Amino acid sequence: MNKPARVAVTGAAGQISYSLLFRIASGQLLGKDQPVILSLLEVNVEAALRALDGVVMELADCAFPLLVGVEKHTDAQACFDAVDYAFLVGARPRKAGMERKDLLEANAQIFSVQGKALDAAASRSVKVVVVGNPANTNCMIAQRNAPSLAPECFSAMTRLDHNRAAAQLAARAGAEVKDIANIIIWGNHSSTQFPDLAHATVSGRPALDLIDSDWYEVEMIPAVQQRGAAIISARGSSSAASAASAAIDHMHDWIFGTAADRYVSMAVVSQGEYEIEKGLVYSYPCTCQDGKYQVVERLKTSDFARTKMKETEDELKQERDGVASLLP
Amino acid sequence: MNKPARVAVTGAAGQISYSLLFRIASGQLLGKDQPVILSLLEVNVEAALRALDGVVMELADCAFPLLVGVEKHTDAQACFDAVDYAFLVGARPRKAGMERKDLLEANAQIFSVQGKALDAAASRSVKVVVVGNPANTNCMIAQRNAPSLAPECFSAMTRLDHNRAAAQLAARAGAEVKDIANIIIWGNHSSTQFPDLAHATVSGRPALDLIDSDWYEVEMIPAVQQRGAAIISARGSSSAASAASAAIDHMHDWIFGTAADRYVSMAVVSQGEYEIEKGLVYSYPCTCQDGKYQVVERLKTSDFARTKMKETEDELKQERDGVASLLP
């Protein structure tokens, strides 16, 4: 039996974690031969800690053979001690009357603390995925506060948008989703994101040969950008199971590699690829191999695409400027 | 690629299904080579149908490669058309002021309709697990209303109790849950159930040699019987993820077989084993092979055990008598 992997999950008593933890503990993240210790973080508030107790009781009640330990923490550094993987799910949600700037700052506080804690305590090869919104900027703050960890340890999740775009394309093209490849989500996990089908294929054929550009530009792009709101409207609460599933996909592919000739969307620290400002956490097409991601470079981009890529970059710059005081 | 399997889930917009559907769709029930069609049933009420829409949207958004179809139904017979597996999760919950008799009757109505629908429409080798409470009696009603299906097609879930007992024993014995074997849950999935450790082992050693009988009889048995209430008290809502996980375990072991020398707990139609009244749906120790379960017979039972086994049988008889008018 392998040595147990330590997996941290923050916001552990929340709805996304409730869909995520049981899939990790059942072996869907790391496979059937890898024991897991879950290290869970919650805020030190009575209601959250009671709910966390309930989740931990239910994890025990599943009798998962691979789950060899569950820890409850309210201190980030204790939670991140020697962790191999970290899902940063918890974030301050927007409350009625809250300005966007206040939301950014409240989260910047959380993620600067968590970045410092990862820096101090996590495995030197930790893989971090930020799910809590605003995910890209939260990730940037955590990464900048963790100078002793490689920037390549950090990522933010745009895989949910990626999967949503794949599902929309499959439905439109009358194909199965497994036959869709090379969707790209560029930029921010927000309504400015750019879901790009220019390189996508359906059973190997260019997607844009199979669908009309009107549907793509006028219907699909906004549908993917606004999908979160559509889910809230139907369910009465925000996407949880699909967000958790995307987080599993993101981390699983990062660890075990992407399929040959396929890329996935991951928001990572920009090195200036595609003329995006260095240091922003920007979603790019990526391939993964041997536990490392690589941005797919030199794809041809149209004027239409470059305009969209710039719009979402501009939003990320604004977010960064809004939290400048917390960036070392 | 195999022909897709048809999996029905009732109460599809509820909390247990929200934890169950994504695990089925991701391949955890039937494995990585088996495409799945989910056939979902909900009551014809606006709020439930909106919520179901949201769940179906999220299932699409996961881009599960094995999920080749999702159907929404409000008619049981349409839902169960040619299904290979059925998870009967939906049931009428107890409302404030509702008498137990009213609850039994309301559910008996639902499950007699569903039994008839399975009888008319399902695969002749369908495997049914009833999760919705009172699960054993609901299962009996469905089975009695499906005379053209073998009684062995029907079961009710006591695997959650089984897993809970295994977790409690592991914690007490300082062992890992994977090293626990041969827990038995006898009888009804209710507070009269009898979690029996007389045949249980911890790493091959008799469990009762490792723990004191006081803990077993005075603490553990009531703790397992009352675990559902403890979860509600902590979480503020009832067990969902752990119930879904147990439902996966139950059906997975039934389909793919139990490990050698290990048994699991399943509530099945009694053939009179252990002098339990024939025709009741009673939880027994079972092994599974080639897609069939078999009750483990001729285990030695103490006076203590027989008293407990009888108590839970008596409750099942009372439940049956309460719904006699709906039993063909």
Short mmCIF file of N, CA, C and O in Angstrom, two decimals, chain A residues 1-82:
data_model
loop_
_atom_site.label_atom_id
_atom_site.label_comp_id
_atom_site.label_asym_id
_atom_site.label_seq_id
_atom_site.Cartn_x
_atom_site.Cartn_y
_atom_site.Cartn_z
N MET A 1 0.86 -1.21 0.00
CA MET A 1 0.00 0.00 0.00
C MET A 1 0.88 1.25 0.00
O MET A 1 1.89 1.31 0.71
N ASN A 2 0.53 2.22 -0.81
CA ASN A 2 1.27 3.48 -0.84
C ASN A 2 1.12 4.23 0.48
O ASN A 2 0.16 4.05 1.21
N LYS A 3 2.06 5.12 0.73
CA LYS A 3 1.95 6.08 1.83
C LYS A 3 0.72 6.96 1.58
O LYS A 3 0.47 7.38 0.45
N PRO A 4 -0.08 7.25 2.61
CA PRO A 4 -1.27 8.08 2.38
C PRO A 4 -0.94 9.45 1.80
O PRO A 4 0.06 10.06 2.19
N ALA A 5 -1.74 9.90 0.89
CA ALA A 5 -1.62 11.27 0.37
C ALA A 5 -2.43 12.19 1.28
O ALA A 5 -3.49 11.81 1.78
N ARG A 6 -1.91 13.39 1.49
CA ARG A 6 -2.64 14.37 2.31
C ARG A 6 -3.33 15.37 1.38
O ARG A 6 -2.69 16.04 0.58
N VAL A 7 -4.64 15.43 1.52
CA VAL A 7 -5.45 16.29 0.65
C VAL A 7 -6.19 17.30 1.51
O VAL A 7 -7.01 16.92 2.36
N ALA A 8 -5.90 18.58 1.31
CA ALA A 8 -6.58 19.64 2.06
C ALA A 8 -7.79 20.14 1.27
O ALA A 8 -7.73 20.27 0.05
N VAL A 9 -8.87 20.40 1.99
CA VAL A 9 -10.05 21.02 1.39
C VAL A 9 -10.52 22.12 2.34
O VAL A 9 -10.76 21.86 3.53
N THR A 10 -10.63 23.34 1.81
CA THR A 10 -11.12 24.45 2.63
C THR A 10 -12.59 24.70 2.33
O THR A 10 -13.10 24.28 1.30
N GLY A 11 -13.25 25.35 3.26
CA GLY A 11 -14.70 25.52 3.11
C GLY A 11 -15.36 24.15 3.17
O GLY A 11 -16.32 23.86 2.46
N ALA A 12 -14.83 23.31 4.06
CA ALA A 12 -15.15 21.88 4.03
C ALA A 12 -16.59 21.57 4.39
O ALA A 12 -17.10 20.50 4.06
N ALA A 13 -17.26 22.49 5.09
CA ALA A 13 -18.66 22.24 5.45
C ALA A 13 -19.64 22.83 4.43
O ALA A 13 -20.85 22.75 4.62
N GLY A 14 -19.10 23.39 3.36
CA GLY A 14 -19.96 24.02 2.35
C GLY A 14 -20.50 23.03 1.34
O GLY A 14 -20.18 21.84 1.37
N GLN A 15 -21.33 23.55 0.45
CA GLN A 15 -22.04 22.67 -0.49
C GLN A 15 -21.14 22.04 -1.54
O GLN A 15 -21.31 20.87 -1.89
N ILE A 16 -20.18 22.77 -2.07
CA ILE A 16 -19.28 22.17 -3.07
C ILE A 16 -18.47 21.06 -2.42
O ILE A 16 -18.32 19.96 -2.97
N SER A 17 -17.96 21.33 -1.21
CA SER A 17 -17.17 20.31 -0.52
C SER A 17 -18.01 19.07 -0.22
O SER A 17 -17.51 17.95 -0.24
N TYR A 18 -19.30 19.28 0.05
CA TYR A 18 -20.16 18.13 0.34
C TYR A 18 -20.26 17.20 -0.89
O TYR A 18 -20.45 15.99 -0.74
N SER A 19 -20.14 17.79 -2.06
CA SER A 19 -20.09 16.95 -3.26
C SER A 19 -18.68 16.45 -3.58
O SER A 19 -18.52 15.44 -4.27
N LEU A 20 -17.67 17.14 -3.09
CA LEU A 20 -16.28 16.83 -3.44
C LEU A 20 -15.65 15.77 -2.54
O LEU A 20 -14.98 14.84 -3.01
N LEU A 21 -15.86 15.91 -1.23
CA LEU A 21 -15.12 15.09 -0.27
C LEU A 21 -15.36 13.60 -0.47
O LEU A 21 -14.44 12.78 -0.38
N PHE A 22 -16.61 13.24 -0.72
CA PHE A 22 -16.95 11.83 -0.82
C PHE A 22 -16.39 11.22 -2.11
O PHE A 22 -16.06 10.04 -2.15
N ARG A 23 -16.26 12.04 -3.14
CA ARG A 23 -15.64 11.51 -4.36
C ARG A 23 -14.13 11.34 -4.17
O ARG A 23 -13.56 10.36 -4.64
N ILE A 24 -13.49 12.26 -3.47
CA ILE A 24 -12.06 12.08 -3.18
C ILE A 24 -11.86 10.83 -2.31
O ILE A 24 -11.01 9.99 -2.59
N ALA A 25 -12.68 10.72 -1.26
CA ALA A 25 -12.50 9.64 -0.29
C ALA A 25 -12.79 8.27 -0.90
O ALA A 25 -12.27 7.25 -0.44
N SER A 26 -13.62 8.24 -1.93
CA SER A 26 -13.96 6.97 -2.57
C SER A 26 -12.91 6.52 -3.58
O SER A 26 -13.03 5.44 -4.15
N GLY A 27 -11.90 7.35 -3.81
CA GLY A 27 -10.82 6.94 -4.70
C GLY A 27 -10.86 7.57 -6.08
O GLY A 27 -10.02 7.26 -6.93
N GLN A 28 -11.81 8.46 -6.32
CA GLN A 28 -11.93 9.00 -7.68
C GLN A 28 -10.86 10.02 -8.03
O GLN A 28 -10.65 10.30 -9.20
N LEU A 29 -10.18 10.58 -7.05
CA LEU A 29 -9.10 11.52 -7.37
C LEU A 29 -7.79 10.79 -7.62
O LEU A 29 -7.12 11.05 -8.62
N LEU A 30 -7.44 9.87 -6.74
CA LEU A 30 -6.07 9.33 -6.74
C LEU A 30 -6.00 7.85 -7.06
O LEU A 30 -4.91 7.27 -7.07
N GLY A 31 -7.16 7.22 -7.30
CA GLY A 31 -7.14 5.82 -7.72
C GLY A 31 -7.29 4.85 -6.56
O GLY A 31 -7.24 5.22 -5.39
N LYS A 32 -7.48 3.60 -6.92
CA LYS A 32 -7.89 2.56 -5.99
C LYS A 32 -6.77 2.01 -5.10
O LYS A 32 -7.01 1.16 -4.24
N ASP A 33 -5.54 2.47 -5.33
CA ASP A 33 -4.42 1.95 -4.53
C ASP A 33 -3.79 3.03 -3.66
O ASP A 33 -2.72 2.83 -3.11
N GLN A 34 -4.44 4.18 -3.56
CA GLN A 34 -3.81 5.30 -2.88
C GLN A 34 -4.64 5.72 -1.66
O GLN A 34 -5.67 6.39 -1.81
N PRO A 35 -4.19 5.36 -0.47
CA PRO A 35 -4.90 5.84 0.74
C PRO A 35 -4.83 7.36 0.84
O PRO A 35 -3.88 7.98 0.34
N VAL A 36 -5.82 7.91 1.48
CA VAL A 36 -5.98 9.36 1.54
C VAL A 36 -6.23 9.80 2.98
O VAL A 36 -6.96 9.15 3.72
N ILE A 37 -5.60 10.91 3.35
CA ILE A 37 -5.97 11.62 4.58
C ILE A 37 -6.58 12.95 4.16
O ILE A 37 -5.96 13.70 3.39
N LEU A 38 -7.79 13.22 4.60
CA LEU A 38 -8.42 14.51 4.30
C LEU A 38 -8.13 15.47 5.45
O LEU A 38 -8.38 15.16 6.62
N SER A 39 -7.62 16.65 5.09
CA SER A 39 -7.34 17.69 6.08
C SER A 39 -8.28 18.86 5.78
O SER A 39 -8.14 19.53 4.76
N LEU A 40 -9.24 19.05 6.68
CA LEU A 40 -10.37 19.93 6.37
C LEU A 40 -10.28 21.24 7.15
O LEU A 40 -9.99 21.24 8.34
N LEU A 41 -10.55 22.33 6.45
CA LEU A 41 -10.51 23.66 7.08
C LEU A 41 -11.89 24.30 7.07
O LEU A 41 -12.58 24.27 6.05
N GLU A 42 -12.27 24.83 8.22
CA GLU A 42 -13.48 25.66 8.26
C GLU A 42 -13.22 26.88 9.14
O GLU A 42 -12.25 26.93 9.89
N VAL A 43 -14.09 27.86 8.98
CA VAL A 43 -13.98 29.05 9.83
C VAL A 43 -14.45 28.69 11.23
O VAL A 43 -15.26 27.79 11.43
N ASN A 44 -13.90 29.43 12.19
CA ASN A 44 -14.15 29.11 13.59
C ASN A 44 -15.48 29.74 14.05
O ASN A 44 -15.51 30.64 14.87
N VAL A 45 -16.55 29.22 13.48
CA VAL A 45 -17.90 29.71 13.77
C VAL A 45 -18.74 28.49 14.12
O VAL A 45 -18.67 27.47 13.43
N GLU A 46 -19.48 28.59 15.19
CA GLU A 46 -20.22 27.46 15.75
C GLU A 46 -21.00 26.67 14.68
O GLU A 46 -20.87 25.45 14.58
N ALA A 47 -21.78 27.38 13.87
CA ALA A 47 -22.65 26.67 12.91
C ALA A 47 -21.81 25.90 11.89
O ALA A 47 -22.14 24.76 11.54
N ALA A 48 -20.72 26.51 11.42
CA ALA A 48 -19.87 25.85 10.43
C ALA A 48 -19.20 24.62 11.05
O ALA A 48 -19.08 23.57 10.40
N LEU A 49 -18.78 24.73 12.28
CA LEU A 49 -18.08 23.61 12.91
C LEU A 49 -19.03 22.45 13.22
O LEU A 49 -18.64 21.28 13.11
N ARG A 50 -20.26 22.77 13.57
CA ARG A 50 -21.27 21.71 13.75
C ARG A 50 -21.51 20.98 12.43
O ARG A 50 -21.55 19.76 12.37
N ALA A 51 -21.67 21.77 11.38
CA ALA A 51 -21.90 21.17 10.06
C ALA A 51 -20.70 20.32 9.66
O ALA A 51 -20.84 19.22 9.10
N LEU A 52 -19.49 20.81 9.96
CA LEU A 52 -18.28 20.04 9.65
C LEU A 52 -18.27 18.72 10.43
O LEU A 52 -17.91 17.67 9.88
N ASP A 53 -18.67 18.78 11.70
CA ASP A 53 -18.79 17.53 12.47
C ASP A 53 -19.69 16.53 11.74
O ASP A 53 -19.37 15.34 11.66
N GLY A 54 -20.81 17.02 11.24
CA GLY A 54 -21.74 16.14 10.53
C GLY A 54 -21.11 15.53 9.29
O GLY A 54 -21.27 14.33 9.02
N VAL A 55 -20.36 16.34 8.54
CA VAL A 55 -19.70 15.83 7.34
C VAL A 55 -18.67 14.76 7.71
O VAL A 55 -18.57 13.71 7.05
N VAL A 56 -17.93 15.01 8.76
CA VAL A 56 -16.90 14.05 9.18
C VAL A 56 -17.55 12.75 9.66
O VAL A 56 -17.06 11.65 9.37
N MET A 57 -18.68 12.87 10.35
CA MET A 57 -19.42 11.67 10.75
C MET A 57 -19.87 10.89 9.51
O MET A 57 -19.75 9.65 9.45
N GLU A 58 -20.37 11.60 8.53
CA GLU A 58 -20.83 10.90 7.32
C GLU A 58 -19.67 10.27 6.55
O GLU A 58 -19.82 9.21 5.96
N LEU A 59 -18.51 10.94 6.53
CA LEU A 59 -17.34 10.33 5.87
C LEU A 59 -16.98 9.01 6.57
O LEU A 59 -16.70 8.01 5.90
N ALA A 60 -17.02 9.02 7.90
CA ALA A 60 -16.76 7.76 8.63
C ALA A 60 -17.80 6.72 8.26
O ALA A 60 -17.47 5.55 8.01
N ASP A 61 -19.06 7.15 8.19
CA ASP A 61 -20.17 6.22 7.95
C ASP A 61 -20.12 5.58 6.56
O ASP A 61 -20.87 4.64 6.29
N CYS A 62 -19.31 6.13 5.67
CA CYS A 62 -19.18 5.51 4.34
C CYS A 62 -18.24 4.31 4.37
O CYS A 62 -18.21 3.53 3.41
N ALA A 63 -17.45 4.18 5.44
CA ALA A 63 -16.50 3.05 5.54
C ALA A 63 -15.64 2.93 4.29
O ALA A 63 -15.40 1.82 3.79
N PHE A 64 -15.17 4.06 3.80
CA PHE A 64 -14.32 4.04 2.60
C PHE A 64 -13.00 3.34 2.93
O PHE A 64 -12.26 3.80 3.81
N PRO A 65 -12.66 2.28 2.23
CA PRO A 65 -11.43 1.57 2.58
C PRO A 65 -10.16 2.41 2.40
O PRO A 65 -9.16 2.16 3.06
N LEU A 66 -10.19 3.39 1.52
CA LEU A 66 -8.98 4.19 1.25
C LEU A 66 -8.84 5.40 2.18
O LEU A 66 -7.79 6.04 2.19
N LEU A 67 -9.88 5.72 2.92
CA LEU A 67 -9.82 6.93 3.76
C LEU A 67 -9.24 6.56 5.12
O LEU A 67 -9.94 6.02 5.98
N VAL A 68 -7.98 6.88 5.32
CA VAL A 68 -7.31 6.42 6.54
C VAL A 68 -7.23 7.51 7.61
O VAL A 68 -6.78 7.25 8.72
N GLY A 69 -7.69 8.72 7.28
CA GLY A 69 -7.70 9.76 8.31
C GLY A 69 -8.50 10.97 7.86
O GLY A 69 -8.58 11.26 6.67
N VAL A 70 -9.11 11.64 8.82
CA VAL A 70 -9.82 12.89 8.55
C VAL A 70 -9.45 13.85 9.69
O VAL A 70 -9.60 13.49 10.87
N GLU A 71 -8.95 15.02 9.33
CA GLU A 71 -8.59 16.03 10.33
C GLU A 71 -9.47 17.26 10.16
O GLU A 71 -9.76 17.66 9.04
N LYS A 72 -9.87 17.85 11.29
CA LYS A 72 -10.64 19.10 11.26
C LYS A 72 -9.74 20.23 11.76
O LYS A 72 -9.12 20.10 12.83
N HIS A 73 -9.69 21.32 11.01
CA HIS A 73 -8.85 22.45 11.40
C HIS A 73 -9.61 23.77 11.28
O HIS A 73 -10.49 23.91 10.43
N THR A 74 -9.19 24.72 12.10
CA THR A 74 -9.62 26.11 11.90
C THR A 74 -8.41 27.01 11.62
O THR A 74 -8.58 28.17 11.28
N ASP A 75 -7.22 26.44 11.71
CA ASP A 75 -6.00 27.18 11.43
C ASP A 75 -5.41 26.69 10.11
O ASP A 75 -5.18 25.49 9.92
N ALA A 76 -5.19 27.63 9.18
CA ALA A 76 -4.78 27.25 7.83
C ALA A 76 -3.43 26.53 7.83
O ALA A 76 -3.25 25.54 7.12
N GLN A 77 -2.50 27.02 8.63
CA GLN A 77 -1.18 26.40 8.59
C GLN A 77 -1.22 24.95 9.09
O GLN A 77 -0.57 24.07 8.53
N ALA A 78 -2.01 24.71 10.13
CA ALA A 78 -2.16 23.33 10.62
C ALA A 78 -2.85 22.47 9.55
O ALA A 78 -2.46 21.32 9.32
N CYS A 79 -3.83 23.04 8.89
CA CYS A 79 -4.54 22.29 7.84
C CYS A 79 -3.61 21.90 6.69
O CYS A 79 -3.70 20.80 6.15
N PHE A 80 -2.70 22.83 6.34
CA PHE A 80 -1.88 22.59 5.14
C PHE A 80 -0.59 21.84 5.45
O PHE A 80 0.25 21.66 4.55
N ASP A 81 -0.43 21.38 6.67
CA ASP A 81 0.81 20.71 7.05
C ASP A 81 1.09 19.50 6.14
O ASP A 81 0.33 18.54 6.13
N ALA A 82 2.16 19.61 5.37
CA ALA A 82 2.63 18.51 4.51
C ALA A 82 1.60 18.05 3.48
O ALA A 82 1.67 16.91 3.00
#
